[in-house]
Tab-separated table of C-alpha atoms and ligand atoms in Angstrom:
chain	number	residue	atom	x	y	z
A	1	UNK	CA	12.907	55.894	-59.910
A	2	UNK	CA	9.620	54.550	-61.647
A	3	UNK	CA	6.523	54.987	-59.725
A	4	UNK	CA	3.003	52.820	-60.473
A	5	UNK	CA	0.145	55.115	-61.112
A	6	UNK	CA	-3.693	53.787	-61.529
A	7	UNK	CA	-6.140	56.310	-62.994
A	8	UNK	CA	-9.849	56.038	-62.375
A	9	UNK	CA	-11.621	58.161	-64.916
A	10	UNK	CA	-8.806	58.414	-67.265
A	11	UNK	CA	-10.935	59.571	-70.230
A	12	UNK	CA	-12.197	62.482	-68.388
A	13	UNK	CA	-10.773	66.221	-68.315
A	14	UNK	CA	-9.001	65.379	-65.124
A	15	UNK	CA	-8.120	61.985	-66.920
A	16	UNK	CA	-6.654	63.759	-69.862
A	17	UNK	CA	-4.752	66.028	-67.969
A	18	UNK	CA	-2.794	63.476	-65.930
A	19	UNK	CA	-2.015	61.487	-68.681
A	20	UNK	CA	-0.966	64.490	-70.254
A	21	UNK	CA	1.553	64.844	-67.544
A	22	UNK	CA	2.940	61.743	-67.577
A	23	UNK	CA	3.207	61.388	-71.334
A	24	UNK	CA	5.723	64.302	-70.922
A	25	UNK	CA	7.582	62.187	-68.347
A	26	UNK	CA	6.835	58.424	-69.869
A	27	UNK	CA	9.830	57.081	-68.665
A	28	UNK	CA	8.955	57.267	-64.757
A	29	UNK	CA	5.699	55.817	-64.962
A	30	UNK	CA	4.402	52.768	-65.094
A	31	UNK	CA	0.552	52.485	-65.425
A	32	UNK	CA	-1.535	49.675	-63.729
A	33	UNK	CA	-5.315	50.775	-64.541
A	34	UNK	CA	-6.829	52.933	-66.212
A	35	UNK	CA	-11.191	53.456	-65.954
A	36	UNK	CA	-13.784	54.662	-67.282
A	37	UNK	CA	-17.664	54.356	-67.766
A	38	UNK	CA	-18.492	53.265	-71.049
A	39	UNK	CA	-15.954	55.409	-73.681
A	40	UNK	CA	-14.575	52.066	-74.270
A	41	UNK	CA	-12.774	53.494	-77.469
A	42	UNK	CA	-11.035	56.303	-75.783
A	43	UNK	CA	-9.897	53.889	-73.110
A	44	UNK	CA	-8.858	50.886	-75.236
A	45	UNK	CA	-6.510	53.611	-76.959
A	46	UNK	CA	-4.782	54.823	-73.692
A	47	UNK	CA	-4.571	51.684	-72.291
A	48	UNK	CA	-1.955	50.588	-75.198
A	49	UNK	CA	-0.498	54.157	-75.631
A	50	UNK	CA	0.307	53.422	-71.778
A	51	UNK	CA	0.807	50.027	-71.580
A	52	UNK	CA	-1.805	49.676	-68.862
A	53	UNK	CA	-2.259	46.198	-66.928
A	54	UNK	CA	-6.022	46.610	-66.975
A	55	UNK	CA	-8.697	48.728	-68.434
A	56	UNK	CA	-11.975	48.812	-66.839
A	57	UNK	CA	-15.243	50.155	-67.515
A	58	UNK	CA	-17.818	51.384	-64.953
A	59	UNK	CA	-20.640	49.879	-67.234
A	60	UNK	CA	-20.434	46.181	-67.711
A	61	UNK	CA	-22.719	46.642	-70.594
A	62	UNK	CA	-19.361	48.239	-72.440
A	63	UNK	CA	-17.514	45.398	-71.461
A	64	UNK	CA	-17.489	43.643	-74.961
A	65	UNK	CA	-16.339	46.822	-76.945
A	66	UNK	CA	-13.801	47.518	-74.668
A	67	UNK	CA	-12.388	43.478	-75.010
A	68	UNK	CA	-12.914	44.099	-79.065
A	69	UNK	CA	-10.654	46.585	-79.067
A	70	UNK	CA	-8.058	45.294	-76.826
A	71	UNK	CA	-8.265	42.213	-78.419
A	72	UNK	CA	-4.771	41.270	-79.653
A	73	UNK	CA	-2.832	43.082	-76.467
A	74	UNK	CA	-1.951	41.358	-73.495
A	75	UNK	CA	-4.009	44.437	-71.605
A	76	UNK	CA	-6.811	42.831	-69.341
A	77	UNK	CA	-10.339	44.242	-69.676
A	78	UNK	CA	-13.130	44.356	-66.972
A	79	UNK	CA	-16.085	45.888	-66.459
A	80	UNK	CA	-18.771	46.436	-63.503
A	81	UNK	CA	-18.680	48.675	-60.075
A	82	UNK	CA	-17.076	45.368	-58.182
A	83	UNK	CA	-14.219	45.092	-60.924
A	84	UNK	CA	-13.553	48.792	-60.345
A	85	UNK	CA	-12.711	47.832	-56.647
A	86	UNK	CA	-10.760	44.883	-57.175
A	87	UNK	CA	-8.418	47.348	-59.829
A	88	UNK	CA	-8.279	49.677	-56.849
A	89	UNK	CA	-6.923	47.260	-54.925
A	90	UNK	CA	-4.103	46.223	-57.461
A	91	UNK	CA	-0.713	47.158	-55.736
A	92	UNK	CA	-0.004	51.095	-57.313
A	93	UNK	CA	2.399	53.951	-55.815
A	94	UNK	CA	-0.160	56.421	-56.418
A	95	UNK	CA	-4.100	56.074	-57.435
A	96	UNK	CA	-6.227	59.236	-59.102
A	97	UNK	CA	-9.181	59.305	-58.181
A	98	UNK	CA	-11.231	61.214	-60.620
A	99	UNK	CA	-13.952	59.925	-61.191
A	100	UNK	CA	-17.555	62.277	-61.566
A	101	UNK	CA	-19.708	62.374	-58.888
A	102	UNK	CA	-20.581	59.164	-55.765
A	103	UNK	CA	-19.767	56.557	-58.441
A	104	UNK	CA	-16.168	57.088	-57.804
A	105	UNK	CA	-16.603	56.668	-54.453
A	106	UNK	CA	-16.363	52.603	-53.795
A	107	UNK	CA	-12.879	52.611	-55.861
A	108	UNK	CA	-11.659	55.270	-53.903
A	109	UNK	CA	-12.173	53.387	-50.678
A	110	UNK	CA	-11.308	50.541	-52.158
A	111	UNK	CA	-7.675	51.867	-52.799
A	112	UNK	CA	-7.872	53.812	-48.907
A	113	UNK	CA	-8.161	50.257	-47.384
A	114	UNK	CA	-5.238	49.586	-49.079
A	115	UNK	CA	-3.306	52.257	-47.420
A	116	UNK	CA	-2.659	53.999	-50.686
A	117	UNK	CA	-1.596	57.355	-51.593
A	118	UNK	CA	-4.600	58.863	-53.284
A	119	UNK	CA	-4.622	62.023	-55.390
A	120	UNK	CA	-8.210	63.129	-54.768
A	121	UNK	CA	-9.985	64.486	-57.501
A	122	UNK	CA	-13.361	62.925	-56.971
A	123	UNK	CA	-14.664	65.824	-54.665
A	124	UNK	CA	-18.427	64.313	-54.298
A	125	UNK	CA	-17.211	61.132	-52.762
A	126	UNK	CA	-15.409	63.194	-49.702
A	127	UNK	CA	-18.415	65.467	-49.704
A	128	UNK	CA	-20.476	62.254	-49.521
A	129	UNK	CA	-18.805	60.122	-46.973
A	130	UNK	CA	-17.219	62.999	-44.671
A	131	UNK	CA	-15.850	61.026	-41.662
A	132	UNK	CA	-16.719	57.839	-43.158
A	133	UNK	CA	-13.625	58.617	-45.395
A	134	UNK	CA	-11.257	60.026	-43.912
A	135	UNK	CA	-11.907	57.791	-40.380
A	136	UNK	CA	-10.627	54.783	-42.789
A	137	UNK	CA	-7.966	57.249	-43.924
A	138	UNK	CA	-6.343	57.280	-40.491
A	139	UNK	CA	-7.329	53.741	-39.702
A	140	UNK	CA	-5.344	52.132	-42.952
A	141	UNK	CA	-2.668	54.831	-42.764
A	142	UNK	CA	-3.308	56.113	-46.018
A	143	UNK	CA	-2.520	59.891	-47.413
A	144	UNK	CA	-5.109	61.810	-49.759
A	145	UNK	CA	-3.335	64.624	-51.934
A	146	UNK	CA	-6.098	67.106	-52.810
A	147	UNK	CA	-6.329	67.758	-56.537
A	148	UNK	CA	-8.662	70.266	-56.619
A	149	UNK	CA	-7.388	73.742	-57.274
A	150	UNK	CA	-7.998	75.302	-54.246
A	151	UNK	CA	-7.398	72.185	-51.800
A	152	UNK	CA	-4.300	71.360	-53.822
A	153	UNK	CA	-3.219	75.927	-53.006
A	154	UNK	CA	-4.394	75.133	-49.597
A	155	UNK	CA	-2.314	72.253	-48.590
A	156	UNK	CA	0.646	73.775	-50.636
A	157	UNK	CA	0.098	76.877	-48.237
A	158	UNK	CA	-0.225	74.438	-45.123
A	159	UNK	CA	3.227	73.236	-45.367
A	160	UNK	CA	5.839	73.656	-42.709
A	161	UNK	CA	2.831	75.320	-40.502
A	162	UNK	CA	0.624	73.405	-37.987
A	163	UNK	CA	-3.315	74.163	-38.103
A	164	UNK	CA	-3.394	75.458	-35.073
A	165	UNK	CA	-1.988	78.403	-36.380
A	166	UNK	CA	-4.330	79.137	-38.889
A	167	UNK	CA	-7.464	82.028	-38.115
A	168	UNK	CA	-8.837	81.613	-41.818
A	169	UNK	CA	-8.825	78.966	-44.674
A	170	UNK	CA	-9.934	81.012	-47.992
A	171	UNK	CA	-11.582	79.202	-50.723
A	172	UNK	CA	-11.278	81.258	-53.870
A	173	UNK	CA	-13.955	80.768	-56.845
A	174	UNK	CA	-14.152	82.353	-60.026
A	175	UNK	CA	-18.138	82.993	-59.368
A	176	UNK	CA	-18.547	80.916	-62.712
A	177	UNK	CA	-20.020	82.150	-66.394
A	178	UNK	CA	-23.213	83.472	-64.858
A	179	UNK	CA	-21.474	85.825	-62.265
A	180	UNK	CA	-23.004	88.569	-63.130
A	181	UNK	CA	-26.816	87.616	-64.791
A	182	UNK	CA	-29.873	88.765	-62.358
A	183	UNK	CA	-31.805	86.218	-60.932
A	184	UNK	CA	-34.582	86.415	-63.867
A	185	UNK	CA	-31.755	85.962	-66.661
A	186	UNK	CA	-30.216	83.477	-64.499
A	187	UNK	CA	-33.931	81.441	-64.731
A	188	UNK	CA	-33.486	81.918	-68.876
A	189	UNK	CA	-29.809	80.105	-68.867
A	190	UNK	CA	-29.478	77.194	-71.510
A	191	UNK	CA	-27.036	74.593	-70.665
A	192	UNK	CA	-24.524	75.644	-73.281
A	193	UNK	CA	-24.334	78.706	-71.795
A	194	UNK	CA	-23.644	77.486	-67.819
A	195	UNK	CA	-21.017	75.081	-69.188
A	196	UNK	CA	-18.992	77.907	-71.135
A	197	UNK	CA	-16.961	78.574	-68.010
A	198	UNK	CA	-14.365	81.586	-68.893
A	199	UNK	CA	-11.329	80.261	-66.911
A	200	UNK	CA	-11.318	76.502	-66.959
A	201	UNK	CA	-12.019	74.094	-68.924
A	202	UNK	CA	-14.045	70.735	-66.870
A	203	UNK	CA	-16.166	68.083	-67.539
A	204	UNK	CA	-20.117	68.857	-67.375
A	205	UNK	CA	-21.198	68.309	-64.398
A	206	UNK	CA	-18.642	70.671	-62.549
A	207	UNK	CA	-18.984	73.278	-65.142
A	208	UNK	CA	-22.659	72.841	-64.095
A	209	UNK	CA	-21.562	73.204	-60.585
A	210	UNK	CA	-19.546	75.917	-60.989
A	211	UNK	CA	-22.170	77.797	-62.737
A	212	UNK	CA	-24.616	77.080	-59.534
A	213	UNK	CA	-22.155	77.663	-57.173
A	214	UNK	CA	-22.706	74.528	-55.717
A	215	UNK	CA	-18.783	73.269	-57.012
A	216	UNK	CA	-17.674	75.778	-54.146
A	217	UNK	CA	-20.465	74.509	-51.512
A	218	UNK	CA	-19.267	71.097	-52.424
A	219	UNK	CA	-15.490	72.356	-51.841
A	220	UNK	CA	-16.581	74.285	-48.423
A	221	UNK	CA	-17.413	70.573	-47.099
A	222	UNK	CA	-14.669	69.233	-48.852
A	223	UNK	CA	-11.908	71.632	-47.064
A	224	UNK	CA	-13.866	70.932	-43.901
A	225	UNK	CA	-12.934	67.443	-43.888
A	226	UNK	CA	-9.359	67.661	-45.903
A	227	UNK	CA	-8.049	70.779	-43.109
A	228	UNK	CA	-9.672	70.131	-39.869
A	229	UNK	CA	-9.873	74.147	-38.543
A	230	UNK	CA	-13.539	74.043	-38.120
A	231	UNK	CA	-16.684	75.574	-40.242
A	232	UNK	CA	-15.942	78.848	-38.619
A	233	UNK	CA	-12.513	79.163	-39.986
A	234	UNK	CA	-13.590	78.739	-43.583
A	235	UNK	CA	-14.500	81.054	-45.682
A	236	UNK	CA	-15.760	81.672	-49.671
A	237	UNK	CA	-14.082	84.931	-52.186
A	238	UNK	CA	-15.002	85.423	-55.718
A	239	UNK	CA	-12.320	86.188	-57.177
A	240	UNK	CA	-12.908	86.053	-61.275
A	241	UNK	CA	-9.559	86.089	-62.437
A	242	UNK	CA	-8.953	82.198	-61.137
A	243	UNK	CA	-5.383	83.194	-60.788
A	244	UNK	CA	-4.966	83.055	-56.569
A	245	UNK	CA	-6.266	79.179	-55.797
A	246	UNK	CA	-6.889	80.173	-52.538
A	247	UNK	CA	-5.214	81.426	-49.272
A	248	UNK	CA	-4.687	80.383	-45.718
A	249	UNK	CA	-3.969	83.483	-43.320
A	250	UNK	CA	-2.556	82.554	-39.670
A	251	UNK	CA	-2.773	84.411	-36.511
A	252	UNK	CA	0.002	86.751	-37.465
A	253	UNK	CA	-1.791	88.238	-39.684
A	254	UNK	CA	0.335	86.370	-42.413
A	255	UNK	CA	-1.584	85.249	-45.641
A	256	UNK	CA	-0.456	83.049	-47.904
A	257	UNK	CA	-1.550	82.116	-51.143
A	258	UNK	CA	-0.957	80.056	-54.124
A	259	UNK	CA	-1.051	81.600	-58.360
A	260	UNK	CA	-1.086	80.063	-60.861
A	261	UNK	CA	-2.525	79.410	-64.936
A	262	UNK	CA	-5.896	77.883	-64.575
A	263	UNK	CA	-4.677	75.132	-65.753
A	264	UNK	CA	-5.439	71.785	-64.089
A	265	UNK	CA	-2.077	70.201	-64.876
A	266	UNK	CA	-0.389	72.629	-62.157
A	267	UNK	CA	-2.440	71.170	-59.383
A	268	UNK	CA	-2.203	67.758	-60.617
A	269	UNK	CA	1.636	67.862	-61.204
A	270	UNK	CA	1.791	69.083	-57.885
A	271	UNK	CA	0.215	65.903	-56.252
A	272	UNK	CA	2.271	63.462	-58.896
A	273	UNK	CA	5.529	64.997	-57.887
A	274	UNK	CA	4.978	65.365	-54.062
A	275	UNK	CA	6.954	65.906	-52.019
A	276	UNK	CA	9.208	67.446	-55.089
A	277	UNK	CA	8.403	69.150	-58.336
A	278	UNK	CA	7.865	68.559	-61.675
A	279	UNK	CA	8.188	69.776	-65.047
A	280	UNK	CA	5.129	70.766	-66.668
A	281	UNK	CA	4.730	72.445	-70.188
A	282	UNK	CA	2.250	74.901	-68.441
A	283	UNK	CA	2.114	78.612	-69.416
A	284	UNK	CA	4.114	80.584	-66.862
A	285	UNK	CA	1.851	83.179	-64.860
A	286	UNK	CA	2.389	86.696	-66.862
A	287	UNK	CA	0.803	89.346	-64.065
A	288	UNK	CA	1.212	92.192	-66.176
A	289	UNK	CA	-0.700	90.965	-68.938
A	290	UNK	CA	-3.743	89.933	-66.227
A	291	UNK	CA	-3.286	93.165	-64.507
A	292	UNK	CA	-5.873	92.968	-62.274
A	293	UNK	CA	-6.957	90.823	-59.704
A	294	UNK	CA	-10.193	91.558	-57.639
A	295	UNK	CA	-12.213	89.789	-55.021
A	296	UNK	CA	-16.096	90.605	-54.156
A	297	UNK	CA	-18.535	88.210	-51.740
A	298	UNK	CA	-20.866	85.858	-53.117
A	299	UNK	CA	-24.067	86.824	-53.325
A	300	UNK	CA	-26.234	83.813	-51.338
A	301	UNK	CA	-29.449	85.607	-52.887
A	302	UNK	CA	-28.788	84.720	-56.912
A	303	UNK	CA	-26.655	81.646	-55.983
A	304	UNK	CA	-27.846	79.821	-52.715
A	305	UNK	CA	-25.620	77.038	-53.340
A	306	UNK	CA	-22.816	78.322	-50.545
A	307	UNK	CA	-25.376	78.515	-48.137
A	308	UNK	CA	-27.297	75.487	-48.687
A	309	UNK	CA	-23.838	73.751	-48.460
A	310	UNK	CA	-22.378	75.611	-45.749
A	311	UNK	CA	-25.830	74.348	-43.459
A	312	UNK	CA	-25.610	70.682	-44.187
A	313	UNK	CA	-21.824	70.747	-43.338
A	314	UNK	CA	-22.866	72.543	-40.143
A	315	UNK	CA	-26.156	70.330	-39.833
A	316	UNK	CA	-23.134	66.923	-40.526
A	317	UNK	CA	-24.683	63.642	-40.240
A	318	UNK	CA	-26.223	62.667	-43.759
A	319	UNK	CA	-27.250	65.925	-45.141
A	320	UNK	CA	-23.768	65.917	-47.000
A	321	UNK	CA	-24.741	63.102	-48.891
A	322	UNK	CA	-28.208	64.041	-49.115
A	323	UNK	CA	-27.082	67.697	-51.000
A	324	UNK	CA	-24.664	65.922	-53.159
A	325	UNK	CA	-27.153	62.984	-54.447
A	326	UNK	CA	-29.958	65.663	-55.374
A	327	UNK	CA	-27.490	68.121	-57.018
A	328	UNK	CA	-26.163	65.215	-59.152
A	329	UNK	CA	-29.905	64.603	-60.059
A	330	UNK	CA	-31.124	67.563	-60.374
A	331	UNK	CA	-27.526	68.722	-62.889
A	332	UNK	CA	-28.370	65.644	-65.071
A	333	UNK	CA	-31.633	66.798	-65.451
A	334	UNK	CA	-30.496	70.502	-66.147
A	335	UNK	CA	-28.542	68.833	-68.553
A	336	UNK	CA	-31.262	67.145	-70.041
A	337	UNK	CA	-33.255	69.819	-70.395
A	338	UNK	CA	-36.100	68.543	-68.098
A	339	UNK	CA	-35.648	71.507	-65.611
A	340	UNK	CA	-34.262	75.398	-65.433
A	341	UNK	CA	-31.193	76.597	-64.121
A	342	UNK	CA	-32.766	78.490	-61.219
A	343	UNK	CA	-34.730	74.723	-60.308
A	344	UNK	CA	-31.579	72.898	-58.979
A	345	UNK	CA	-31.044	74.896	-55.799
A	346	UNK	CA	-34.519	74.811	-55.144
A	347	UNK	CA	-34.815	71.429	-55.775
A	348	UNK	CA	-31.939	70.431	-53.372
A	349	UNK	CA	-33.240	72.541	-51.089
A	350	UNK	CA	-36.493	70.889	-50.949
A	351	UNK	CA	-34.824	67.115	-50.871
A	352	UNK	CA	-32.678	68.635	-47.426
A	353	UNK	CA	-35.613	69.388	-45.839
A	354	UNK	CA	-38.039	66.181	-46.550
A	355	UNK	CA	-35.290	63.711	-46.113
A	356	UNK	CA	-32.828	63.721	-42.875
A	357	UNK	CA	-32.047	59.966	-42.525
A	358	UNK	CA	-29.250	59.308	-39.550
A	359	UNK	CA	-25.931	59.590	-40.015
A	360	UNK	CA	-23.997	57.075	-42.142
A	361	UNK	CA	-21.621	55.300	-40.345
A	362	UNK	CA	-20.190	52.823	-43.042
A	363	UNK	CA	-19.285	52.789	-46.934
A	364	UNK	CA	-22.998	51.029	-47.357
A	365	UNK	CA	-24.663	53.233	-45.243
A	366	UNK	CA	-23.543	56.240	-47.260
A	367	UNK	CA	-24.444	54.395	-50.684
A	368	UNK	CA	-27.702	53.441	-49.221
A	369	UNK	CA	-28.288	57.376	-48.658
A	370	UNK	CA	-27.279	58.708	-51.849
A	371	UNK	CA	-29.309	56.228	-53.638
A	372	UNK	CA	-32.248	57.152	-51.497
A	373	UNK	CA	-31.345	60.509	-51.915
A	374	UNK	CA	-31.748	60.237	-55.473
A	375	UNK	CA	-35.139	59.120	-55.325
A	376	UNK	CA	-36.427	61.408	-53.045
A	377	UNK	CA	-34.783	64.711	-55.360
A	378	UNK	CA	-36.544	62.734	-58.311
A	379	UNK	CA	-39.821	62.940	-56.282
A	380	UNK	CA	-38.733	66.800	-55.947
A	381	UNK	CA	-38.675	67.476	-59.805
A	382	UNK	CA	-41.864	66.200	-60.636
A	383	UNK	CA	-43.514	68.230	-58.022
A	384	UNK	CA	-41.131	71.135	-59.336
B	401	NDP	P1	-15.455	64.262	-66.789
B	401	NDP	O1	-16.917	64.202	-66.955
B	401	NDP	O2	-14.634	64.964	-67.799
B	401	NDP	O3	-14.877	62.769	-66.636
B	401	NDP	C1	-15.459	61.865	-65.758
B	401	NDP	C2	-14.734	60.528	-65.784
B	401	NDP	O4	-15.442	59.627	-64.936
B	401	NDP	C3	-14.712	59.862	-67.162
B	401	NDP	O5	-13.582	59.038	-67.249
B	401	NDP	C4	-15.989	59.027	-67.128
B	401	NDP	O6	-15.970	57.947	-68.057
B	401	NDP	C5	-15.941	58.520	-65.705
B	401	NDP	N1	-17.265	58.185	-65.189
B	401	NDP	C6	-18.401	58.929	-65.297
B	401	NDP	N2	-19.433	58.300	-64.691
B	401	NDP	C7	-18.935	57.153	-64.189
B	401	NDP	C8	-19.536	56.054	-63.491
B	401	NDP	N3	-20.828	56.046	-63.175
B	401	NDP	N4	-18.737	55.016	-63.146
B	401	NDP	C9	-17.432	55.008	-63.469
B	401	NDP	N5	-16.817	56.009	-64.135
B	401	NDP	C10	-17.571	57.066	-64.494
B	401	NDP	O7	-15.211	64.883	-65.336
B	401	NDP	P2	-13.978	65.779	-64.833
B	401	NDP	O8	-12.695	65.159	-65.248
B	401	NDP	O9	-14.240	67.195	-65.143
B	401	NDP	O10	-14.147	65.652	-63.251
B	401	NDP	C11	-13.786	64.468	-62.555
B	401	NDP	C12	-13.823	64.759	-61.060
B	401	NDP	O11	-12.828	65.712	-60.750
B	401	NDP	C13	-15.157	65.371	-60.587
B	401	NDP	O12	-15.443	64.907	-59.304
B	401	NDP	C14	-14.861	66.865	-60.546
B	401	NDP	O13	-15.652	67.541	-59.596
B	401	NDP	C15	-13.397	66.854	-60.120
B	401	NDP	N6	-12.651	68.039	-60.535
B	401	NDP	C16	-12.538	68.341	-61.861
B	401	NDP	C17	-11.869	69.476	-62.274
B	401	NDP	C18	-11.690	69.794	-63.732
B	401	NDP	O14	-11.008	70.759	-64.061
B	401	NDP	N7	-12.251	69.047	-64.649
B	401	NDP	C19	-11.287	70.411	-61.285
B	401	NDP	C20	-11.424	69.962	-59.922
B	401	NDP	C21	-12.088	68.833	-59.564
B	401	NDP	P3	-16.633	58.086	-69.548
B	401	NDP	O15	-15.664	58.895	-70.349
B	401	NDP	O16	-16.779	56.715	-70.031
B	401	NDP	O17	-17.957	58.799	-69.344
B	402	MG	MG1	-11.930	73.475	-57.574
C-alpha cells in the first residue's frame, strides 16, 4: 500500500539517506514536502525527481531561486519558518524530522499537533523542549520513532518488554575522531580534523558534536525523555567500533543489543518500515572482518560534555534548552574559526551557570529561551 512521507531537511545527510531509501522502493511512496534552508538547487531537483507537492525553504530570502527553478512544474514553492509549519501540517502518513539543530523544532510540533507519526531525527528540538514535547505527544496522540542510532537500537531492544523491567538503558558512542588526543592536542584541533569522524558520515554540526562529546550529552537527555526509566538508569560506553547501537539490560540480567553497519539508512529504514522491515542495499555486518569490539568509559576530564549534559537533565527546567542554544553557538563559531575546540564546553558551561530562566512551559516559552540563550553564550565568547 502507498504511504505519504514529508521530509524536513531533505538536502541534509539524514535527508539524503531517506530519500535514498525510498528511491529504492519509489513505488510505495508518495512525497508531500520536502525542506530545506536555502540549497534551493538541491531541493528544486528532489522535489521533481520525487514528485513532491511542495518544496519549502527555511530562508524566505531563497524563496525566488527555489520558484526559478521549479518554474514550469506544478510543484508549489514556499519559504519562511511559518510556511514550514503550515507544510507540517499537510495531511502525511509519516513526517522526518531532520532538520539541524532548534530550527527544526516549530515543524516538528507543528506535525505532533497533528497527531502524526514522526520519525525523529532532529535530536536538539527534544533536547530543547523535553516535556514540552512529548506532553503534546500524548495530548494529540501522536507516535515519535527515534532515528537516531542508538534511540532507534534502543526502542528496537524495548519491544515486547515493558520499562519496568529494565535496570540499565546503554547509550553506546564511538568517543568521536579525537578519542584519544590529550587535552593540550585536543586545544590545537582544526575543524577539518573534528569533522573527519572515522565511522559515520553526518552533517557538521553533529560531527562537531560528536567530536565534543556533547552529540552523546545531547542523546543522554534525549533517551531521558524518549524511554522514561529515569537519569539513574542511563548510562554512556565508548565503544569505537560503532557496530553495537546500544543496549538495554533488564533485571534478569538479560542484555540486549542492536549491530549493525554504521550506516544511517539501517536506522532510518527501520522507522520507514515500522512495524515491518524493509529492504535496504546496506552492507551486511561481517564480524570476522571487524574482529574486535571493545568498550572503555568516557573520560569527563578531556570531554566534559557528558557531564555538563547529564547535570542540566538532572537540574530539568530550562537548562536543556539553555545547553543546547550555547552549544549550537558556540559549534558555529568553532566552525568559523572564531574560537578553539577546547572553548565550547567551557563556554556552555559558563552560559549554564549565568543564565537559569524558569522552566518553559509552552512551544514559545522554549523559543524565547533558546533565543535568549543564544545571546547570553554570545556574551560568553567575547569574554572567552
Ligand atoms: P545536515 O547539516 O546534513 O542537514 C541539515 C538539514 O537541515 C538540511 O536540509 C538543511 O538545509 C536544513 N536546515 C539547516 N538549518 C536550517 C534552518 N535554520 N531552517 C530550516 N532548515 C534548516 O544535518 P544532518 O542531516 O547531519 O543532521 C540532521 C539532524 O539529524 C540533526 O539534528 C542531527 O543531530 C540528527 N542526526 C544526524 C545523524 C547523521 O548521521 N547525519 C545521525 C543522528 C542524528 P540546507 O541544505 O539548505 O542547509
Ligand atoms: Mg546518534
Amino acid at each position: 500500500m502507498t504511504r505519504s512521507i514529508s521530509i524536513f531537511g531533505a538536502t541534509g545527510s539524514i535527508g539524503d539517506s531517506t530519500l535514498d531509501l525510498i528511491r529504492g522502493d519509489r513505488a510505495n511512496w508518495n512525497v508531500v514536502a520536502l525542506s530545506a534552508n536555502c540549497s534551493a538547487e538541491k531541493l528544486a531537483a528532489l522535489a521533481k525527481e520525487f514528485d513532491a507537492e511542495i518544496a519549502v525553504v527555511g530562508d524566505e530570502g531563497c524563496l525566488p531561486e527555489l520558484r526559478a527553478h521549479l518554474s514550469g512544474t506544478a510543484i508549489e514553492a514556499a519559504g519562511g519558518e511559518q510556511a514550514l509549519c503550515d507544510a507540517a501540517r499537510r495531511p502525511a502518513d509519516l513526517t522526518v524530522a531532520a532538520i539541524v539543530g532548534c530550527a527544526g523544532l516549530a515543524p516538528t510540533m507543528a506535525a505532533i499537533e497533528q497527531g502524526r507519526t514522526v520519525a525523529l531525527a532532529n535530536k536538539e528540538s527534544l533536547v530543547s523542549a523535553g516535556h514540552v514535547m512529548t506532553a503534546k505527544v500524548a495530548q494529540y496522540g501522536a507516535t515519535l520513532l527515534p532515528v537516531d542510532s542508538e534511540h532507534n537500537a534502543i526502542f528496537q531492544c524495548l519491544q515486547g518488554n515493558d520499562l519496568e523491567d529494565v535496570r540499565w538503558i546503554t547509550l553506546t558512542a564511538s568517543g568521536g575522531p579525537l578519542r584519544t588526543k590529550t587535552l593540550a592536542e585536543l586545544d590545537a584541533v582544526t575543524p577539518a580534523q573534528a569533522v573527519a569522524h572515522p565511522n559515520w558520515s553526518m552533517g557538521a554540526k553533529i560531527s562537531v558534536d560528536s567530536a565534543t562529546m556533547f552529540n552523546k550529552g545531547l542523546e543522554f537527555i534525549e533517551a531521558f525523555h524518549l524511554f522514561p526509566v529515569g537519569l539513574d538508569r542511563l548510562r554512556i560506553v565508548v565503544h569505537p567500533q560503532s557496530v553495537i547501537h546500544s543496549m538495554v539490560e533488564y533485571r534478569d540480567g538479560s542484555t540486549l543489543a542492536q549491530l549493525g553497519p554504521s550506516d544511517m539508512r539501517v536506522p532510518i529504514a527501520s522507522a520507514l518500515a515500522w512495524p515491518r522491515r524493509m529492504d535496504t542495499a546496506c552492507k551486511p555486518l561481517d564480524l570476522p572482518a571487524i574482529g574486535e569490539l571493545t568498550f572503555f568509559a568516557p573520560d569527563e576530564e578531556r570531554f566534559p560534555a557528558t557531564k555538563l549534559a547529564r547535570e542540566a537533565a538532572h537540574t530539568g527546567g530550562a537548562a536543556p534548552a539553555v545547553l543546547n542554544a550555547a552549544n549550537e553557538v558556540a559549534v558555529a563559531a568553532f566552525l568559523a574559526g572564531q574560537i578553539r575546540f577546547t572553548q565550547i564546553s567551557a563556554i556552555v558551561a559558563r552560559t549554564l551557570e549565568h543564565y537559569a530562566p524558569t522552566a518553559p512551559q509552552s512551544l514559545d516559552d522554549v523559543l524565547a529561551v533558546d533565543a535568549e540563550a543564544r545571546v547570553h553564550a554570545g556574551a560568553m565568547m567575547e569574554l572567552a
